[in-house]
mmCIF file of C-alpha atoms in Angstrom:
data_model
loop_
_atom_site.group_PDB
_atom_site.id
_atom_site.type_symbol
_atom_site.label_atom_id
_atom_site.label_comp_id
_atom_site.label_asym_id
_atom_site.label_seq_id
_atom_site.Cartn_x
_atom_site.Cartn_y
_atom_site.Cartn_z
ATOM 1 C CA MET A 953 -25.987 -42.492 24.784
ATOM 2 C CA THR A 954 -24.197 -45.293 22.905
ATOM 3 C CA ARG A 955 -23.252 -44.978 18.960
ATOM 4 C CA SER A 956 -23.846 -47.680 16.838
ATOM 5 C CA PHE A 957 -20.035 -48.814 15.795
ATOM 6 C CA ALA A 958 -21.173 -48.125 11.857
ATOM 7 C CA SER A 959 -21.910 -44.457 12.834
ATOM 8 C CA MET A 960 -18.558 -44.154 14.681
ATOM 9 C CA LEU A 961 -16.764 -45.411 11.371
ATOM 10 C CA ASP A 962 -18.965 -43.152 9.365
ATOM 11 C CA TYR A 963 -18.039 -40.292 11.338
ATOM 12 C CA ALA A 964 -14.260 -41.314 11.503
ATOM 13 C CA ASN A 965 -14.211 -41.650 7.879
ATOM 14 C CA HIS A 966 -15.220 -37.900 7.415
ATOM 15 C CA LEU A 967 -13.023 -36.171 9.867
ATOM 16 C CA SER A 968 -9.755 -34.474 9.055
ATOM 17 C CA LEU A 969 -7.158 -34.077 11.645
ATOM 18 C CA THR A 970 -5.853 -30.453 12.243
ATOM 19 C CA PHE A 971 -2.817 -29.851 14.202
ATOM 20 C CA LEU A 972 -1.968 -26.847 16.339
ATOM 21 C CA SER A 973 0.072 -24.218 14.822
ATOM 22 C CA THR A 974 2.838 -23.123 16.302
ATOM 23 C CA LEU A 975 2.265 -19.153 15.434
ATOM 24 C CA CYS A 976 0.385 -17.699 18.344
ATOM 25 C CA ARG A 977 1.089 -20.603 21.144
ATOM 26 C CA CYS A 978 -0.645 -18.782 23.605
ATOM 27 C CA LEU A 979 -4.326 -19.411 21.770
ATOM 28 C CA ASN A 980 -3.390 -23.014 21.748
ATOM 29 C CA ARG A 981 -4.724 -23.737 25.851
ATOM 30 C CA ALA A 982 -8.105 -22.596 24.695
ATOM 31 C CA CYS A 983 -8.281 -26.106 23.232
ATOM 32 C CA ILE A 984 -6.237 -27.924 26.000
ATOM 33 C CA ILE A 985 -8.633 -30.086 28.337
ATOM 34 C CA ILE A 986 -7.543 -29.274 31.999
ATOM 35 C CA ASP A 987 -10.290 -31.610 34.015
ATOM 36 C CA PRO A 988 -11.762 -34.414 31.644
ATOM 37 C CA ASP A 989 -14.574 -34.357 34.311
ATOM 38 C CA ARG A 990 -15.549 -30.924 34.624
ATOM 39 C CA ASP A 991 -14.475 -30.010 30.859
ATOM 40 C CA VAL A 992 -16.175 -32.567 28.815
ATOM 41 C CA ASN A 993 -19.857 -34.347 28.656
ATOM 42 C CA LEU A 994 -20.257 -37.785 28.385
ATOM 43 C CA ASP A 995 -20.476 -37.875 25.181
ATOM 44 C CA GLY A 996 -17.150 -36.017 24.352
ATOM 45 C CA SER A 997 -18.748 -32.468 23.761
ATOM 46 C CA ALA A 998 -17.562 -29.363 25.435
ATOM 47 C CA SER A 999 -19.627 -28.714 28.760
ATOM 48 C CA ASN A 1000 -18.916 -25.027 28.366
ATOM 49 C CA PRO A 1001 -18.142 -23.920 24.763
ATOM 50 C CA TRP A 1002 -16.688 -20.783 26.338
ATOM 51 C CA ARG A 1003 -13.960 -22.442 28.373
ATOM 52 C CA LEU A 1004 -13.189 -25.290 25.952
ATOM 53 C CA CYS A 1005 -12.718 -24.951 21.978
ATOM 54 C CA THR A 1006 -12.012 -27.267 19.299
ATOM 55 C CA VAL A 1007 -8.621 -27.143 17.396
ATOM 56 C CA ASP A 1008 -10.651 -25.945 14.237
ATOM 57 C CA GLN A 1009 -11.798 -22.627 16.196
ATOM 58 C CA VAL A 1010 -8.586 -21.923 17.868
ATOM 59 C CA GLU A 1011 -6.544 -22.060 14.226
ATOM 60 C CA SER A 1012 -9.692 -19.846 12.524
ATOM 61 C CA LEU A 1013 -8.604 -17.536 14.878
ATOM 62 C CA LYS A 1014 -5.264 -17.749 13.948
ATOM 63 C CA ALA A 1015 -6.065 -17.650 10.687
ATOM 64 C CA LEU A 1016 -8.370 -14.160 11.386
ATOM 65 C CA LEU A 1017 -5.345 -12.786 13.446
ATOM 66 C CA ARG A 1018 -2.795 -13.224 10.486
ATOM 67 C CA VAL A 1019 -5.288 -11.233 8.245
ATOM 68 C CA ILE A 1020 -5.586 -8.410 10.300
ATOM 69 C CA PRO A 1021 -2.209 -6.556 8.956
ATOM 70 C CA ILE A 1022 -3.586 -6.456 5.536
ATOM 71 C CA TRP A 1023 -6.786 -5.419 6.259
ATOM 72 C CA THR A 1024 -5.926 -2.528 8.170
ATOM 73 C CA THR A 1025 -3.357 -1.263 5.332
ATOM 74 C CA GLY A 1026 -6.222 -1.766 2.788
ATOM 75 C CA ILE A 1027 -8.654 0.311 5.486
ATOM 76 C CA MET A 1028 -5.557 2.988 4.537
ATOM 77 C CA MET A 1029 -5.322 1.869 1.006
ATOM 78 C CA HIS A 1030 -9.409 2.579 0.941
ATOM 79 C CA ILE A 1031 -8.618 5.542 2.216
ATOM 80 C CA ASN A 1032 -6.090 6.852 0.102
ATOM 81 C CA LEU A 1033 -7.732 5.709 -3.242
ATOM 82 C CA ASN A 1034 -11.321 7.419 -2.361
ATOM 83 C CA GLN A 1035 -9.457 10.731 -2.539
ATOM 84 C CA ASN A 1036 -10.809 11.182 -5.765
ATOM 85 C CA SER A 1037 -11.542 15.006 -5.331
ATOM 86 C CA PHE A 1038 -8.118 16.023 -5.804
ATOM 87 C CA ALA A 1039 -7.269 14.629 -8.679
ATOM 88 C CA THR A 1040 -10.823 16.745 -9.759
ATOM 89 C CA LEU A 1041 -9.472 19.974 -8.429
ATOM 90 C CA GLN A 1042 -5.926 19.360 -9.977
ATOM 91 C CA ALA A 1043 -7.734 18.880 -13.410
ATOM 92 C CA ASN A 1044 -9.627 21.991 -12.762
ATOM 93 C CA THR A 1045 -6.171 24.333 -12.839
ATOM 94 C CA MET A 1046 -4.878 22.359 -16.090
ATOM 95 C CA ASP A 1047 -5.486 22.950 -19.694
ATOM 96 C CA ARG A 1048 -8.033 20.220 -20.437
ATOM 97 C CA ASN A 1049 -8.675 21.794 -24.215
ATOM 98 C CA ILE A 1050 -8.272 18.658 -26.807
ATOM 99 C CA LEU A 1051 -8.864 19.865 -30.159
ATOM 100 C CA ASN A 1052 -12.073 21.637 -29.804
ATOM 101 C CA PHE A 1053 -13.395 20.086 -27.352
ATOM 102 C CA GLU A 1054 -12.853 20.682 -23.004
ATOM 103 C CA LEU A 1055 -13.067 17.699 -21.077
ATOM 104 C CA PRO A 1056 -14.756 18.450 -17.950
ATOM 105 C CA ALA A 1057 -12.422 17.978 -15.170
ATOM 106 C CA GLY A 1058 -14.601 15.350 -13.332
ATOM 107 C CA SER A 1059 -14.421 12.885 -16.425
ATOM 108 C CA LEU A 1060 -10.293 12.772 -15.708
ATOM 109 C CA ASN A 1061 -10.987 9.376 -13.612
ATOM 110 C CA VAL A 1062 -12.567 7.744 -16.506
ATOM 111 C CA PHE A 1063 -8.624 7.477 -17.792
ATOM 112 C CA LEU A 1064 -7.284 6.526 -14.267
ATOM 113 C CA VAL A 1065 -10.166 3.556 -14.390
ATOM 114 C CA LEU A 1066 -9.172 2.682 -18.265
ATOM 115 C CA THR A 1067 -5.164 2.486 -17.154
ATOM 116 C CA LEU A 1068 -6.002 0.391 -14.303
ATOM 117 C CA THR A 1069 -7.897 -1.847 -16.993
ATOM 118 C CA ILE A 1070 -5.480 -1.949 -19.613
ATOM 119 C CA TRP A 1071 -2.534 -2.586 -16.958
ATOM 120 C CA LEU A 1072 -4.379 -5.708 -15.354
ATOM 121 C CA THR A 1073 -5.108 -7.148 -18.768
ATOM 122 C CA PHE A 1074 -1.093 -6.598 -19.565
ATOM 123 C CA TYR A 1075 -0.030 -8.102 -16.078
ATOM 124 C CA ASP A 1076 -2.409 -11.226 -16.045
ATOM 125 C CA ARG A 1077 -1.973 -12.207 -19.862
ATOM 126 C CA ILE A 1078 1.958 -11.022 -20.632
ATOM 127 C CA GLN A 1079 3.720 -10.398 -17.374
ATOM 128 C CA LEU A 1080 2.966 -13.511 -15.471
ATOM 129 C CA PRO A 1081 3.174 -15.816 -17.979
ATOM 130 C CA LEU A 1082 6.577 -14.548 -18.881
ATOM 131 C CA LEU A 1083 7.523 -14.553 -14.901
ATOM 132 C CA ALA A 1084 6.170 -18.030 -14.601
ATOM 133 C CA ARG A 1085 8.152 -19.257 -17.677
ATOM 134 C CA PHE A 1086 10.965 -17.041 -16.325
ATOM 135 C CA THR A 1087 11.413 -18.581 -12.779
ATOM 136 C CA GLY A 1088 9.474 -22.089 -13.513
ATOM 137 C CA ARG A 1089 7.045 -21.474 -10.686
ATOM 138 C CA PRO A 1090 2.947 -20.967 -11.536
ATOM 139 C CA ARG A 1091 1.561 -17.775 -11.518
ATOM 140 C CA GLY A 1092 5.186 -15.704 -11.767
ATOM 141 C CA GLY A 1093 7.152 -17.378 -8.448
ATOM 142 C CA LEU A 1094 5.327 -14.393 -6.549
ATOM 143 C CA SER A 1095 4.022 -15.441 -3.146
ATOM 144 C CA PRO A 1096 0.630 -14.016 -1.943
ATOM 145 C CA LYS A 1097 1.748 -12.058 0.551
ATOM 146 C CA ALA A 1098 4.699 -10.697 -2.003
ATOM 147 C CA ARG A 1099 1.990 -9.799 -4.346
ATOM 148 C CA THR A 1100 0.171 -7.797 -1.392
ATOM 149 C CA GLY A 1101 2.980 -5.501 -0.840
ATOM 150 C CA ILE A 1102 3.574 -4.709 -3.958
ATOM 151 C CA GLY A 1103 0.413 -4.314 -4.515
ATOM 152 C CA LEU A 1104 0.646 -2.118 -1.022
ATOM 153 C CA LEU A 1105 3.566 -0.330 -2.003
ATOM 154 C CA VAL A 1106 2.708 0.888 -5.792
ATOM 155 C CA PRO A 1107 -0.733 3.345 -4.900
ATOM 156 C CA VAL A 1108 1.961 4.295 -1.786
ATOM 157 C CA ALA A 1109 4.504 5.395 -4.387
ATOM 158 C CA ALA A 1110 1.710 7.123 -6.532
ATOM 159 C CA ARG A 1111 0.593 9.468 -3.657
ATOM 160 C CA ALA A 1112 3.954 10.050 -3.215
ATOM 161 C CA MET A 1113 4.626 11.612 -6.817
ATOM 162 C CA THR A 1114 1.477 13.092 -6.861
ATOM 163 C CA ALA A 1115 2.732 15.297 -3.851
ATOM 164 C CA VAL A 1116 5.583 16.401 -6.060
ATOM 165 C CA VAL A 1117 4.178 17.022 -8.909
ATOM 166 C CA GLU A 1118 1.220 19.278 -7.019
ATOM 167 C CA THR A 1119 4.401 20.371 -5.038
ATOM 168 C CA ILE A 1120 6.148 21.498 -8.519
ATOM 169 C CA ARG A 1121 2.839 22.847 -9.654
ATOM 170 C CA ARG A 1122 2.364 25.323 -7.276
ATOM 171 C CA LYS A 1123 5.759 26.788 -7.447
ATOM 172 C CA THR A 1124 5.243 27.376 -11.128
ATOM 173 C CA ALA A 1125 1.765 28.991 -10.483
ATOM 174 C CA ILE A 1126 3.123 31.170 -7.818
ATOM 175 C CA GLU A 1127 6.232 32.080 -10.130
ATOM 176 C CA GLU A 1128 4.061 33.473 -12.784
#
């Protein structure tokens, strides 16, 4: 099948070259033509797409593999943050009276959401512009990877602090 010269130029104008990255170089073999007669059709497409991939497909797989560690820690964080029953059990044992009103134990999670909303507003509107002015870089000078790491570290520290508080609370309850 022969293409016209105009259609080939039009195809070439919309083509963006993607180069293979050096990360996970073992995957680069998937887009190397070993035997042109066997691997490539006359029109330039792969005769067996399972044996020969495009550079874009290989780079997409590499991008997916780079995200897997963040996803796995995200799964652990999801498990961590969905243990709301522990906070409710803790709230059952504390004095929840404010003036003449007793707060229900299950409603204390509302304060978690309110605190998170206030913190995110403060972070986005006040802290990040201050960091950007101080570092001279947009968005506070922190890379997305650093922000993700901090975002994963803070809840872990919060759970550790919860464990310390619960240990102290239990010791105090046993002594009384």
